């Protein structure tokens, strides 16, 4: 027998598919399908009535290409939605679980009758496990059900509506002794089967015309709670059923679950929100994370599957998993078993492929709840064409968006704005997006899982390029407005408005610049976004984007010099913090300065000069910086650029520190402090760290180091530390903590505040992607442990020393070398400390640190019995400290020298060394150095008294 040939025309329901012509008709109207959807439908039509395996469908639609399972499901969902536009109740493409799909003639694929409706639903409530995180909602719903005869629990797919409804029903059943009838409507495919399904559950065999009367009569016999689960796809029929039953009965109450309101009379809608998740930006312990419902559910389900226990190490990762899953219970329960076979960090990384791990294994769950994708497909199939298009376009937004923004990105569809607003309302009513209200406006938001699903549909729709281009242009306009508003808005208001848009900017740049969507647009996006990157301390992002943009600028032979200048200045601003290539960095600065002069932009010239001068100062070399500073002052004066003049003063203060001219530093910074305080507009330069905090930090350190008021200096440094913690500006925190705050706190043994600041420093280095500053954080961590007595490991300290030696020249280093040497002395490792000191003296110690380094060298000399050498070294340290005006180093050297003389019984000489120094201090007598000096003086006085008594006794 010859094999059966498929006909040229395949019919199903009201549709006709012409296989050779590749055209689909509904009656006389042609149905437009995309290429993938048409290939899929043809493959199913050729074997109409038979199951076509997934593998065969892959080969037919994506021949020779490896495609994820999700692509097939997305295309099936899109095809079903198109067919339902023409046949609203139709469900012609059926799923054969775990095998494939088949094309059916009938709208539901099976012709249900009263005999098999009993299998669709049951009067018995389904089994309910341990419900987590819904106690408040369940309690409130129990009250609502008590006063409202029709209550509808509405929320997104997978949010836990059925679980909450069952929990409420069980409580009502137990407390009120009512009869509960549960009907799962998810398995019926047409509204005409709603009433027959309920009749079958109740055992009613009446004819179709008498069913509704019979249902009402049966339910009215006793107090009943009727639970109708999953009503969204048959909402009209359910609304009609509810209205009739409630009208004809008195003791019946109805509890529904749906992804949209029924719009029935007297309906009380209760929106169900996702489970609570810990806020981002913190690193809580396991106990704190488990106080939130979403991670508690995740850990509980993982524990039930295999005794999982959350540790402090994984706490923040688990919290982030729950945030990425939007607190959706279904998604959380599906992902929980993965924690038993993979590390939490690996599970988090896998969420980039949002649906890969979100596949359940519980076959008794409804089909729509076996995977998150199936849940979303179920919702998507019920959307109108406009709603579907709006949802796909909305997936381009990473964060909440305004309706006007959506109109911009869907402009290519040329929809009437009224249609778009109606579609937004429809999506909201069907729980596909949510509304967020702020003081200024209303925004819409997609759950992350919904966004990922819609984004995959956007890819397959062929619209992604048009939507991405419109989105990038929209983002450019937003940030052009940000530049205008930056000049007039208070800094905090500007930050609050635009900081949340960083991901939008990054996404637009990626498409335009890195994916070659629109290179010139990408250049403009990079340039316009630089102020935001600086505010957010995204130094590495700014560097990478500027370098890529400048390369592209040359590649496309762009001639917009003002644009090139912005990119050069953006690169220069961050290069000084992270560059290890001195020649390349200097070339960047000089190119930016030259171009700014060529175009006559004095403000830009100031920015370039600030970057160049600070880069030259950071390693401690001042000669080349002096000329640059003079040019900076001249340019700032000519343009009236006050922030640039402030930067000039701070850089001069840094130069004074290098020269150990502490009176000049203190006087200069006190004047600057008043200027900044009196600035009427409160502006501050963002060329660098926050200038107010930086000034307080440097002034406090200078007063501790170079004045007779170390207590004042310490208090100022502590104030600067608190300001830096509250500023939420990464580079401000990193700069001030590494260049003043942690040093003074360690010298004054304030390990409590120091330890807190150190933890925040390490967090900031990781968060803002600046690993080049990790050696400094490691240095302080090892020093704090040794100085506080919590660890005595010299190897870790020496590793910190090696990291510093090979790190950035911008670190300055010598202050850190002294700190490590002091830490090694504290744990008795003098030889290791000598290695560090010998290295420093070989390369030439910085002037400001020389007295302290000599003092530390004297400790090594004394440990080896070379007291005469130590005496000479300490005398030299004391003389240099006095010459520099460095009161902190002078006090330490004098105290050490007095102690040495005391041990040699040279009491008067010791007092002559220490008393004049100690006597000139005006505050800070509780600081460790002054307390130690005071103790040595007490010992000297005691020794002197004993000598006097001994002499008297001998007489």
mmCIF file of N, CA and C in Angstrom, residues 878-955:
data_model
loop_
_atom_site.group_PDB
_atom_site.id
_atom_site.type_symbol
_atom_site.label_atom_id
_atom_site.label_comp_id
_atom_site.label_asym_id
_atom_site.label_seq_id
_atom_site.Cartn_x
_atom_site.Cartn_y
_atom_site.Cartn_z
ATOM 1 N N UNK A 878 63.644 62.253 66.098
ATOM 2 C CA UNK A 878 63.090 63.363 66.868
ATOM 3 C C UNK A 878 63.427 64.699 66.213
ATOM 4 N N UNK A 879 64.656 64.844 65.760
ATOM 5 C CA UNK A 879 65.077 66.101 65.135
ATOM 6 C C UNK A 879 64.324 66.342 63.829
ATOM 7 N N UNK A 880 64.151 65.279 63.018
ATOM 8 C CA UNK A 880 63.438 65.436 61.747
ATOM 9 C C UNK A 880 61.975 65.752 61.996
ATOM 10 N N UNK A 881 61.356 65.088 62.963
ATOM 11 C CA UNK A 881 59.958 65.339 63.279
ATOM 12 C C UNK A 881 59.760 66.779 63.739
ATOM 13 N N UNK A 882 60.695 67.277 64.547
ATOM 14 C CA UNK A 882 60.598 68.666 65.005
ATOM 15 C C UNK A 882 60.743 69.624 63.837
ATOM 16 N N UNK A 883 61.676 69.303 62.941
ATOM 17 C CA UNK A 883 61.885 70.144 61.766
ATOM 18 C C UNK A 883 60.649 70.149 60.860
ATOM 19 N N UNK A 884 59.974 69.015 60.739
ATOM 20 C CA UNK A 884 58.787 68.896 59.898
ATOM 21 C C UNK A 884 57.542 69.492 60.555
ATOM 22 N N UNK A 885 57.591 69.656 61.866
ATOM 23 C CA UNK A 885 56.383 70.066 62.572
ATOM 24 C C UNK A 885 55.409 68.934 62.748
ATOM 25 N N UNK A 886 55.936 67.721 62.764
ATOM 26 C CA UNK A 886 55.097 66.532 62.894
ATOM 27 C C UNK A 886 55.015 66.161 64.369
ATOM 28 N N UNK A 887 53.965 66.660 65.041
ATOM 29 C CA UNK A 887 53.872 66.464 66.485
ATOM 30 C C UNK A 887 53.611 65.011 66.856
ATOM 31 N N UNK A 888 52.872 64.264 66.067
ATOM 32 C CA UNK A 888 52.608 62.858 66.401
ATOM 33 C C UNK A 888 53.892 62.053 66.384
ATOM 34 N N UNK A 889 54.700 62.196 65.298
ATOM 35 C CA UNK A 889 55.949 61.441 65.214
ATOM 36 C C UNK A 889 56.957 61.965 66.249
ATOM 37 N N UNK A 890 56.902 63.269 66.529
ATOM 38 C CA UNK A 890 57.811 63.839 67.534
ATOM 39 C C UNK A 890 57.518 63.264 68.911
ATOM 40 N N UNK A 891 56.222 63.148 69.250
ATOM 41 C CA UNK A 891 55.842 62.585 70.545
ATOM 42 C C UNK A 891 56.274 61.129 70.654
ATOM 43 N N UNK A 892 56.056 60.352 69.603
ATOM 44 C CA UNK A 892 56.442 58.934 69.653
ATOM 45 C C UNK A 892 57.949 58.762 69.782
ATOM 46 N N UNK A 893 58.697 59.528 68.973
ATOM 47 C CA UNK A 893 60.161 59.415 69.044
ATOM 48 C C UNK A 893 60.661 59.831 70.409
ATOM 49 N N UNK A 894 60.085 60.929 70.955
ATOM 50 C CA UNK A 894 60.508 61.392 72.281
ATOM 51 C C UNK A 894 60.168 60.363 73.351
ATOM 52 N N UNK A 895 59.004 59.744 73.253
ATOM 53 C CA UNK A 895 58.594 58.739 74.240
ATOM 54 C C UNK A 895 59.521 57.530 74.181
ATOM 55 N N UNK A 896 59.842 57.054 72.987
ATOM 56 C CA UNK A 896 60.733 55.903 72.849
ATOM 57 C C UNK A 896 62.135 56.230 73.353
ATOM 58 N N UNK A 897 62.598 57.446 73.031
ATOM 59 C CA UNK A 897 63.940 57.827 73.471
ATOM 60 C C UNK A 897 63.980 57.978 74.987
ATOM 61 N N UNK A 898 62.937 58.547 75.575
ATOM 62 C CA UNK A 898 62.883 58.692 77.037
ATOM 63 C C UNK A 898 62.854 57.326 77.714
ATOM 64 N N UNK A 899 62.113 56.380 77.119
ATOM 65 C CA UNK A 899 62.067 55.022 77.684
ATOM 66 C C UNK A 899 63.446 54.386 77.651
ATOM 67 N N UNK A 900 64.164 54.578 76.542
ATOM 68 C CA UNK A 900 65.524 54.035 76.430
ATOM 69 C C UNK A 900 66.436 54.648 77.502
ATOM 70 N N UNK A 901 66.355 55.962 77.666
ATOM 71 C CA UNK A 901 67.194 56.646 78.659
ATOM 72 C C UNK A 901 66.815 56.229 80.068
ATOM 73 N N UNK A 902 65.506 55.991 80.312
ATOM 74 C CA UNK A 902 65.083 55.540 81.624
ATOM 75 C C UNK A 902 65.700 54.197 81.966
ATOM 76 N N UNK A 903 65.721 53.285 80.971
ATOM 77 C CA UNK A 903 66.326 51.970 81.204
ATOM 78 C C UNK A 903 67.820 52.095 81.497
ATOM 79 N N UNK A 904 68.459 53.186 80.999
ATOM 80 C CA UNK A 904 69.881 53.420 81.261
ATOM 81 C C UNK A 904 70.074 54.265 82.523
ATOM 82 N N UNK A 905 68.955 54.485 83.243
ATOM 83 C CA UNK A 905 68.953 55.280 84.475
ATOM 84 C C UNK A 905 69.372 56.730 84.237
ATOM 85 N N UNK A 906 69.160 57.209 83.006
ATOM 86 C CA UNK A 906 69.455 58.614 82.696
ATOM 87 C C UNK A 906 68.143 59.386 82.794
ATOM 88 N N UNK A 907 67.640 59.494 84.024
ATOM 89 C CA UNK A 907 66.306 60.016 84.267
ATOM 90 C C UNK A 907 66.190 61.477 83.847
ATOM 91 N N UNK A 908 67.147 62.275 84.232
ATOM 92 C CA UNK A 908 67.045 63.699 83.910
ATOM 93 C C UNK A 908 67.105 63.942 82.404
ATOM 94 N N UNK A 909 67.983 63.179 81.745
ATOM 95 C CA UNK A 909 68.057 63.327 80.286
ATOM 96 C C UNK A 909 66.732 62.918 79.629
ATOM 97 N N UNK A 910 66.148 61.857 80.186
ATOM 98 C CA UNK A 910 64.864 61.394 79.634
ATOM 99 C C UNK A 910 63.791 62.452 79.823
ATOM 100 N N UNK A 911 63.740 63.068 81.004
ATOM 101 C CA UNK A 911 62.739 64.093 81.244
ATOM 102 C C UNK A 911 62.981 65.303 80.348
ATOM 103 N N UNK A 912 64.249 65.601 80.108
ATOM 104 C CA UNK A 912 64.577 66.730 79.234
ATOM 105 C C UNK A 912 64.082 66.482 77.817
ATOM 106 N N UNK A 913 64.074 65.228 77.399
ATOM 107 C CA UNK A 913 63.603 64.870 76.050
ATOM 108 C C UNK A 913 62.077 64.932 75.965
ATOM 109 N N UNK A 914 61.380 64.369 76.967
ATOM 110 C CA UNK A 914 59.945 64.135 76.840
ATOM 111 C C UNK A 914 59.073 65.268 77.377
ATOM 112 N N UNK A 915 59.467 65.854 78.513
ATOM 113 C CA UNK A 915 58.589 66.852 79.134
ATOM 114 C C UNK A 915 58.283 68.043 78.229
ATOM 115 N N UNK A 916 59.259 68.617 77.499
ATOM 116 C CA UNK A 916 58.936 69.774 76.658
ATOM 117 C C UNK A 916 57.966 69.433 75.520
ATOM 118 N N UNK A 917 58.073 68.216 75.027
ATOM 119 C CA UNK A 917 57.171 67.809 73.938
ATOM 120 C C UNK A 917 55.767 67.581 74.484
ATOM 121 N N UNK A 918 55.661 66.785 75.530
ATOM 122 C CA UNK A 918 54.356 66.457 76.111
ATOM 123 C C UNK A 918 53.643 67.712 76.596
ATOM 124 N N UNK A 919 54.405 68.633 77.173
ATOM 125 C CA UNK A 919 53.816 69.826 77.766
ATOM 126 C C UNK A 919 53.175 70.770 76.768
ATOM 127 N N UNK A 920 53.444 70.610 75.473
ATOM 128 C CA UNK A 920 52.880 71.525 74.483
ATOM 129 C C UNK A 920 51.571 71.030 73.874
ATOM 130 N N UNK A 921 51.147 69.823 74.233
ATOM 131 C CA UNK A 921 49.881 69.311 73.708
ATOM 132 C C UNK A 921 48.713 69.937 74.452
ATOM 133 N N UNK A 922 47.651 70.232 73.701
ATOM 134 C CA UNK A 922 46.516 70.968 74.247
ATOM 135 C C UNK A 922 45.261 70.119 74.421
ATOM 136 N N UNK A 923 45.172 68.987 73.733
ATOM 137 C CA UNK A 923 44.028 68.090 73.919
ATOM 138 C C UNK A 923 44.438 66.688 73.486
ATOM 139 N N UNK A 924 43.478 65.766 73.517
ATOM 140 C CA UNK A 924 43.754 64.394 73.091
ATOM 141 C C UNK A 924 44.508 63.571 74.104
ATOM 142 N N UNK A 925 44.383 63.906 75.371
ATOM 143 C CA UNK A 925 45.178 63.200 76.388
ATOM 144 C C UNK A 925 44.678 61.782 76.647
ATOM 145 N N UNK A 926 43.550 61.433 76.039
ATOM 146 C CA UNK A 926 43.084 60.046 76.160
ATOM 147 C C UNK A 926 43.538 59.205 74.969
ATOM 148 N N UNK A 927 44.212 59.834 73.997
ATOM 149 C CA UNK A 927 44.702 59.055 72.862
ATOM 150 C C UNK A 927 45.881 58.195 73.316
ATOM 151 N N UNK A 928 46.112 57.048 72.684
ATOM 152 C CA UNK A 928 47.132 56.096 73.166
ATOM 153 C C UNK A 928 48.532 56.695 73.280
ATOM 154 N N UNK A 929 48.950 57.492 72.316
ATOM 155 C CA UNK A 929 50.317 58.028 72.350
ATOM 156 C C UNK A 929 50.521 58.953 73.542
ATOM 157 N N UNK A 930 49.572 59.842 73.813
ATOM 158 C CA UNK A 930 49.709 60.741 74.965
ATOM 159 C C UNK A 930 49.576 59.987 76.282
ATOM 160 N N UNK A 931 48.726 58.953 76.318
ATOM 161 C CA UNK A 931 48.641 58.137 77.535
ATOM 162 C C UNK A 931 49.956 57.420 77.804
ATOM 163 N N UNK A 932 50.577 56.902 76.754
ATOM 164 C CA UNK A 932 51.863 56.207 76.921
ATOM 165 C C UNK A 932 52.933 57.197 77.369
ATOM 166 N N UNK A 933 52.970 58.379 76.761
ATOM 167 C CA UNK A 933 53.953 59.382 77.159
ATOM 168 C C UNK A 933 53.761 59.785 78.614
ATOM 169 N N UNK A 934 52.483 59.926 79.020
ATOM 170 C CA UNK A 934 52.194 60.293 80.412
ATOM 171 C C UNK A 934 52.661 59.211 81.378
ATOM 172 N N UNK A 935 52.515 57.943 80.972
ATOM 173 C CA UNK A 935 52.972 56.848 81.828
ATOM 174 C C UNK A 935 54.489 56.862 81.971
ATOM 175 N N UNK A 936 55.204 57.117 80.855
ATOM 176 C CA UNK A 936 56.664 57.181 80.926
ATOM 177 C C UNK A 936 57.096 58.324 81.849
ATOM 178 N N UNK A 937 56.398 59.464 81.762
ATOM 179 C CA UNK A 937 56.718 60.581 82.652
ATOM 180 C C UNK A 937 56.458 60.210 84.114
ATOM 181 N N UNK A 938 55.375 59.475 84.368
ATOM 182 C CA UNK A 938 55.118 59.018 85.741
ATOM 183 C C UNK A 938 56.241 58.106 86.220
ATOM 184 N N UNK A 939 56.701 57.212 85.319
ATOM 185 C CA UNK A 939 57.802 56.315 85.684
ATOM 186 C C UNK A 939 59.075 57.113 85.963
ATOM 187 N N UNK A 940 59.293 58.148 85.151
ATOM 188 C CA UNK A 940 60.474 58.980 85.361
ATOM 189 C C UNK A 940 60.396 59.702 86.700
ATOM 190 N N UNK A 941 59.216 60.229 86.991
ATOM 191 C CA UNK A 941 59.057 60.927 88.271
ATOM 192 C C UNK A 941 59.204 59.973 89.436
ATOM 193 N N UNK A 942 58.664 58.746 89.269
ATOM 194 C CA UNK A 942 58.802 57.744 90.336
ATOM 195 C C UNK A 942 60.264 57.377 90.534
ATOM 196 N N UNK A 943 60.986 57.183 89.407
ATOM 197 C CA UNK A 943 62.411 56.841 89.503
ATOM 198 C C UNK A 943 63.184 57.975 90.143
ATOM 199 N N UNK A 944 62.847 59.185 89.819
ATOM 200 C CA UNK A 944 63.539 60.345 90.381
ATOM 201 C C UNK A 944 63.279 60.443 91.871
ATOM 202 N N UNK A 945 62.008 60.145 92.271
ATOM 203 C CA UNK A 945 61.665 60.190 93.680
ATOM 204 C C UNK A 945 62.399 59.104 94.460
ATOM 205 N N UNK A 946 62.457 57.909 93.864
ATOM 206 C CA UNK A 946 63.154 56.814 94.536
ATOM 207 C C UNK A 946 64.635 57.119 94.687
ATOM 208 N N UNK A 947 65.211 57.746 93.670
ATOM 209 C CA UNK A 947 66.632 58.102 93.741
ATOM 210 C C UNK A 947 66.854 59.115 94.859
ATOM 211 N N UNK A 948 65.935 60.067 94.979
ATOM 212 C CA UNK A 948 66.065 61.093 96.021
ATOM 213 C C UNK A 948 65.953 60.475 97.406
ATOM 214 N N UNK A 949 64.971 59.573 97.561
ATOM 215 C CA UNK A 949 64.788 58.896 98.857
ATOM 216 C C UNK A 949 66.003 58.039 99.186
ATOM 217 N N UNK A 950 66.556 57.367 98.159
ATOM 218 C CA UNK A 950 67.736 56.512 98.378
ATOM 219 C C UNK A 950 68.943 57.327 98.824
ATOM 220 N N UNK A 951 69.115 58.482 98.186
ATOM 221 C CA UNK A 951 70.252 59.347 98.565
ATOM 222 C C UNK A 951 70.092 59.844 100.000
ATOM 223 N N UNK A 952 68.838 60.231 100.338
ATOM 224 C CA UNK A 952 68.584 60.731 101.697
ATOM 225 C C UNK A 952 68.823 59.646 102.733
ATOM 226 N N UNK A 953 68.394 58.443 102.383
ATOM 227 C CA UNK A 953 68.556 57.338 103.333
ATOM 228 C C UNK A 953 70.031 57.013 103.547
ATOM 229 N N UNK A 954 70.820 57.133 102.471
ATOM 230 C CA UNK A 954 72.242 56.793 102.595
ATOM 231 C C UNK A 954 72.975 57.799 103.484
ATOM 232 N N UNK A 955 72.378 59.027 103.580
ATOM 233 C CA UNK A 955 72.993 60.011 104.443
ATOM 234 C C UNK A 955 72.660 59.736 105.899
#
